Amino acid sequence: FFTSDEAGFAELPDALATVTSTPARLLGLDHIYGYITPGAPADLALMTAEGEIIETWVAGESLYHRP
């Protein structure tokens, strides 16, 4: 995961906000998107540390699961 150090890596909460709540807020969609909460649309991807996709969900439905 991410750690804060001299290399410029962000802490995990900041890194997640960069790709979730921040873009939603900038687009004026943060009342619907950008958070993992009950009732929110669930478009998610689960990946390994190497970036390989393990599973994806669109609208809360699992559409891909790595065999």
Tab-separated table of N, CA and C in Angstrom:
chain	number	residue	atom	x	y	z
A	1	PHE	N	0.831	-1.186	0.000
A	1	PHE	CA	0.000	0.000	0.000
A	1	PHE	C	0.870	1.241	0.000
A	2	PHE	N	0.253	2.393	0.050
A	2	PHE	CA	0.987	3.642	-0.024
A	2	PHE	C	1.456	4.088	1.355
A	3	THR	N	2.610	4.692	1.382
A	3	THR	CA	3.096	5.312	2.608
A	3	THR	C	3.645	6.685	2.258
A	4	SER	N	3.668	7.556	3.234
A	4	SER	CA	4.218	8.887	3.026
A	4	SER	C	5.713	8.823	3.300
A	5	ASP	N	6.504	9.207	2.314
A	5	ASP	CA	7.948	9.215	2.512
A	5	ASP	C	8.573	10.229	1.558
A	6	GLU	N	9.866	10.267	1.491
A	6	GLU	CA	10.548	11.246	0.661
A	6	GLU	C	10.312	11.024	-0.826
A	7	ALA	N	9.852	9.848	-1.224
A	7	ALA	CA	9.600	9.573	-2.635
A	7	ALA	C	8.326	10.254	-3.122
A	8	GLY	N	7.524	10.783	-2.204
A	8	GLY	CA	6.333	11.509	-2.601
A	8	GLY	C	5.075	10.680	-2.651
A	9	PHE	N	5.082	9.490	-2.092
A	9	PHE	CA	3.878	8.666	-2.062
A	9	PHE	C	2.863	9.259	-1.092
A	10	ALA	N	1.599	9.070	-1.382
A	10	ALA	CA	0.526	9.574	-0.515
A	10	ALA	C	0.108	8.499	0.477
A	11	GLU	N	-0.457	8.949	1.580
A	11	GLU	CA	-1.066	8.010	2.522
A	11	GLU	C	-2.263	7.366	1.819
A	12	LEU	N	-2.624	6.150	2.184
A	12	LEU	CA	-3.701	5.423	1.515
A	12	LEU	C	-5.014	6.209	1.467
A	13	PRO	N	-5.482	6.829	2.569
A	13	PRO	CA	-6.744	7.588	2.475
A	13	PRO	C	-6.684	8.716	1.442
A	14	ASP	N	-5.544	9.390	1.350
A	14	ASP	CA	-5.395	10.459	0.361
A	14	ASP	C	-5.353	9.899	-1.054
A	15	ALA	N	-4.675	8.773	-1.221
A	15	ALA	CA	-4.604	8.146	-2.546
A	15	ALA	C	-5.989	7.696	-3.007
A	16	LEU	N	-6.774	7.127	-2.093
A	16	LEU	CA	-8.122	6.694	-2.453
A	16	LEU	C	-9.017	7.877	-2.800
A	17	ALA	N	-8.914	8.958	-2.043
A	17	ALA	CA	-9.719	10.150	-2.331
A	17	ALA	C	-9.387	10.714	-3.704
A	18	THR	N	-8.149	10.577	-4.120
A	18	THR	CA	-7.723	11.081	-5.427
A	18	THR	C	-8.490	10.426	-6.568
A	19	VAL	N	-8.910	9.194	-6.385
A	19	VAL	CA	-9.621	8.478	-7.463
A	19	VAL	C	-11.085	8.201	-7.147
A	20	THR	N	-11.594	8.748	-6.038
A	20	THR	CA	-12.992	8.495	-5.676
A	20	THR	C	-13.737	9.795	-5.389
A	21	SER	N	-13.668	10.270	-4.166
A	21	SER	CA	-14.468	11.426	-3.754
A	21	SER	C	-14.029	12.736	-4.403
A	22	THR	N	-12.744	12.926	-4.625
A	22	THR	CA	-12.281	14.183	-5.224
A	22	THR	C	-12.804	14.377	-6.644
A	23	PRO	N	-12.661	13.408	-7.556
A	23	PRO	CA	-13.231	13.606	-8.899
A	23	PRO	C	-14.747	13.795	-8.867
A	24	ALA	N	-15.436	13.047	-8.017
A	24	ALA	CA	-16.895	13.185	-7.915
A	24	ALA	C	-17.265	14.596	-7.462
A	25	ARG	N	-16.536	15.119	-6.489
A	25	ARG	CA	-16.801	16.479	-6.002
A	25	ARG	C	-16.525	17.506	-7.088
A	26	LEU	N	-15.415	17.361	-7.801
A	26	LEU	CA	-15.066	18.315	-8.854
A	26	LEU	C	-16.080	18.315	-9.997
A	27	LEU	N	-16.722	17.179	-10.219
A	27	LEU	CA	-17.738	17.074	-11.268
A	27	LEU	C	-19.138	17.410	-10.751
A	28	GLY	N	-19.242	17.727	-9.464
A	28	GLY	CA	-20.538	18.043	-8.878
A	28	GLY	C	-21.421	16.828	-8.693
A	29	LEU	N	-20.813	15.652	-8.607
A	29	LEU	CA	-21.560	14.400	-8.474
A	29	LEU	C	-21.362	13.720	-7.124
A	30	ASP	N	-20.777	14.436	-6.171
A	30	ASP	CA	-20.456	13.810	-4.891
A	30	ASP	C	-21.678	13.510	-4.042
A	31	HIS	N	-22.848	13.955	-4.442
A	31	HIS	CA	-24.072	13.568	-3.730
A	31	HIS	C	-24.506	12.157	-4.137
A	32	ILE	N	-23.900	11.610	-5.205
A	32	ILE	CA	-24.231	10.272	-5.697
A	32	ILE	C	-23.001	9.361	-5.701
A	33	TYR	N	-21.883	9.860	-6.221
A	33	TYR	CA	-20.693	9.042	-6.460
A	33	TYR	C	-19.532	9.434	-5.550
A	34	GLY	N	-18.535	8.574	-5.509
A	34	GLY	CA	-17.292	8.892	-4.831
A	34	GLY	C	-17.120	8.292	-3.457
A	35	TYR	N	-18.105	7.531	-2.986
A	35	TYR	CA	-18.033	6.958	-1.644
A	35	TYR	C	-18.535	5.526	-1.662
A	36	ILE	N	-18.045	4.740	-0.752
A	36	ILE	CA	-18.546	3.377	-0.571
A	36	ILE	C	-19.433	3.418	0.667
A	37	THR	N	-20.725	3.611	0.437
A	37	THR	CA	-21.698	3.708	1.515
A	37	THR	C	-22.978	3.005	1.090
A	38	PRO	N	-23.799	2.575	2.046
A	38	PRO	CA	-25.071	1.951	1.695
A	38	PRO	C	-25.913	2.879	0.815
A	39	GLY	N	-26.444	2.328	-0.256
A	39	GLY	CA	-27.289	3.078	-1.167
A	39	GLY	C	-26.545	3.764	-2.295
A	40	ALA	N	-25.216	3.856	-2.199
A	40	ALA	CA	-24.428	4.483	-3.263
A	40	ALA	C	-24.206	3.473	-4.389
A	41	PRO	N	-24.083	3.962	-5.639
A	41	PRO	CA	-23.770	3.035	-6.736
A	41	PRO	C	-22.444	2.340	-6.448
A	42	ALA	N	-22.388	1.069	-6.754
A	42	ALA	CA	-21.172	0.305	-6.461
A	42	ALA	C	-20.475	-0.091	-7.759
A	43	ASP	N	-19.637	0.790	-8.266
A	43	ASP	CA	-18.781	0.488	-9.401
A	43	ASP	C	-17.369	0.406	-8.844
A	44	LEU	N	-16.880	-0.815	-8.674
A	44	LEU	CA	-15.617	-1.033	-7.981
A	44	LEU	C	-14.738	-2.008	-8.739
A	45	ALA	N	-13.431	-1.907	-8.497
A	45	ALA	CA	-12.484	-2.878	-9.017
A	45	ALA	C	-11.553	-3.281	-7.878
A	46	LEU	N	-11.348	-4.569	-7.712
A	46	LEU	CA	-10.419	-5.103	-6.724
A	46	LEU	C	-9.180	-5.557	-7.485
A	47	MET	N	-8.028	-5.008	-7.103
A	47	MET	CA	-6.789	-5.310	-7.815
A	47	MET	C	-5.699	-5.753	-6.854
A	48	THR	N	-4.732	-6.485	-7.388
A	48	THR	CA	-3.556	-6.856	-6.601
A	48	THR	C	-2.628	-5.656	-6.515
A	49	ALA	N	-1.599	-5.753	-5.706
A	49	ALA	CA	-0.611	-4.685	-5.586
A	49	ALA	C	0.102	-4.444	-6.917
A	50	GLU	N	0.115	-5.464	-7.770
A	50	GLU	CA	0.760	-5.341	-9.076
A	50	GLU	C	-0.182	-4.770	-10.135
A	51	GLY	N	-1.436	-4.515	-9.764
A	51	GLY	CA	-2.397	-3.928	-10.700
A	51	GLY	C	-3.223	-4.931	-11.485
A	52	GLU	N	-3.122	-6.212	-11.142
A	52	GLU	CA	-3.936	-7.220	-11.816
A	52	GLU	C	-5.355	-7.186	-11.257
A	53	ILE	N	-6.345	-7.227	-12.142
A	53	ILE	CA	-7.732	-7.168	-11.707
A	53	ILE	C	-8.168	-8.518	-11.159
A	54	ILE	N	-8.738	-8.513	-9.961
A	54	ILE	CA	-9.244	-9.720	-9.319
A	54	ILE	C	-10.750	-9.827	-9.522
A	55	GLU	N	-11.445	-8.704	-9.297
A	55	GLU	CA	-12.899	-8.714	-9.460
A	55	GLU	C	-13.368	-7.295	-9.756
A	56	THR	N	-14.448	-7.191	-10.546
A	56	THR	CA	-15.073	-5.891	-10.801
A	56	THR	C	-16.560	-5.983	-10.526
A	57	TRP	N	-17.131	-4.859	-10.077
A	57	TRP	CA	-18.559	-4.743	-9.825
A	57	TRP	C	-19.060	-3.490	-10.544
A	58	VAL	N	-20.200	-3.598	-11.192
A	58	VAL	CA	-20.865	-2.449	-11.804
A	58	VAL	C	-22.293	-2.441	-11.280
A	59	ALA	N	-22.690	-1.297	-10.735
A	59	ALA	CA	-24.011	-1.147	-10.117
A	59	ALA	C	-24.258	-2.238	-9.069
A	60	GLY	N	-23.191	-2.607	-8.355
A	60	GLY	CA	-23.302	-3.585	-7.284
A	60	GLY	C	-23.306	-5.033	-7.732
A	61	GLU	N	-23.212	-5.278	-9.036
A	61	GLU	CA	-23.234	-6.642	-9.558
A	61	GLU	C	-21.834	-7.053	-9.991
A	62	SER	N	-21.392	-8.204	-9.519
A	62	SER	CA	-20.082	-8.704	-9.913
A	62	SER	C	-20.112	-9.104	-11.384
A	63	LEU	N	-19.289	-8.441	-12.196
A	63	LEU	CA	-19.266	-8.746	-13.632
A	63	LEU	C	-18.033	-9.536	-14.054
A	64	TYR	N	-17.005	-9.498	-13.237
A	64	TYR	CA	-15.809	-10.269	-13.553
A	64	TYR	C	-15.191	-10.757	-12.268
A	65	HIS	N	-14.793	-12.004	-12.258
A	65	HIS	CA	-14.043	-12.574	-11.129
A	65	HIS	C	-12.939	-13.434	-11.728
A	66	ARG	N	-11.710	-13.098	-11.409
A	66	ARG	CA	-10.568	-13.833	-11.935
A	66	ARG	C	-10.656	-15.288	-11.501
A	67	PRO	N	-10.501	-16.192	-12.455
A	67	PRO	CA	-10.579	-17.635	-12.102
A	67	PRO	C	-9.453	-18.065	-11.185
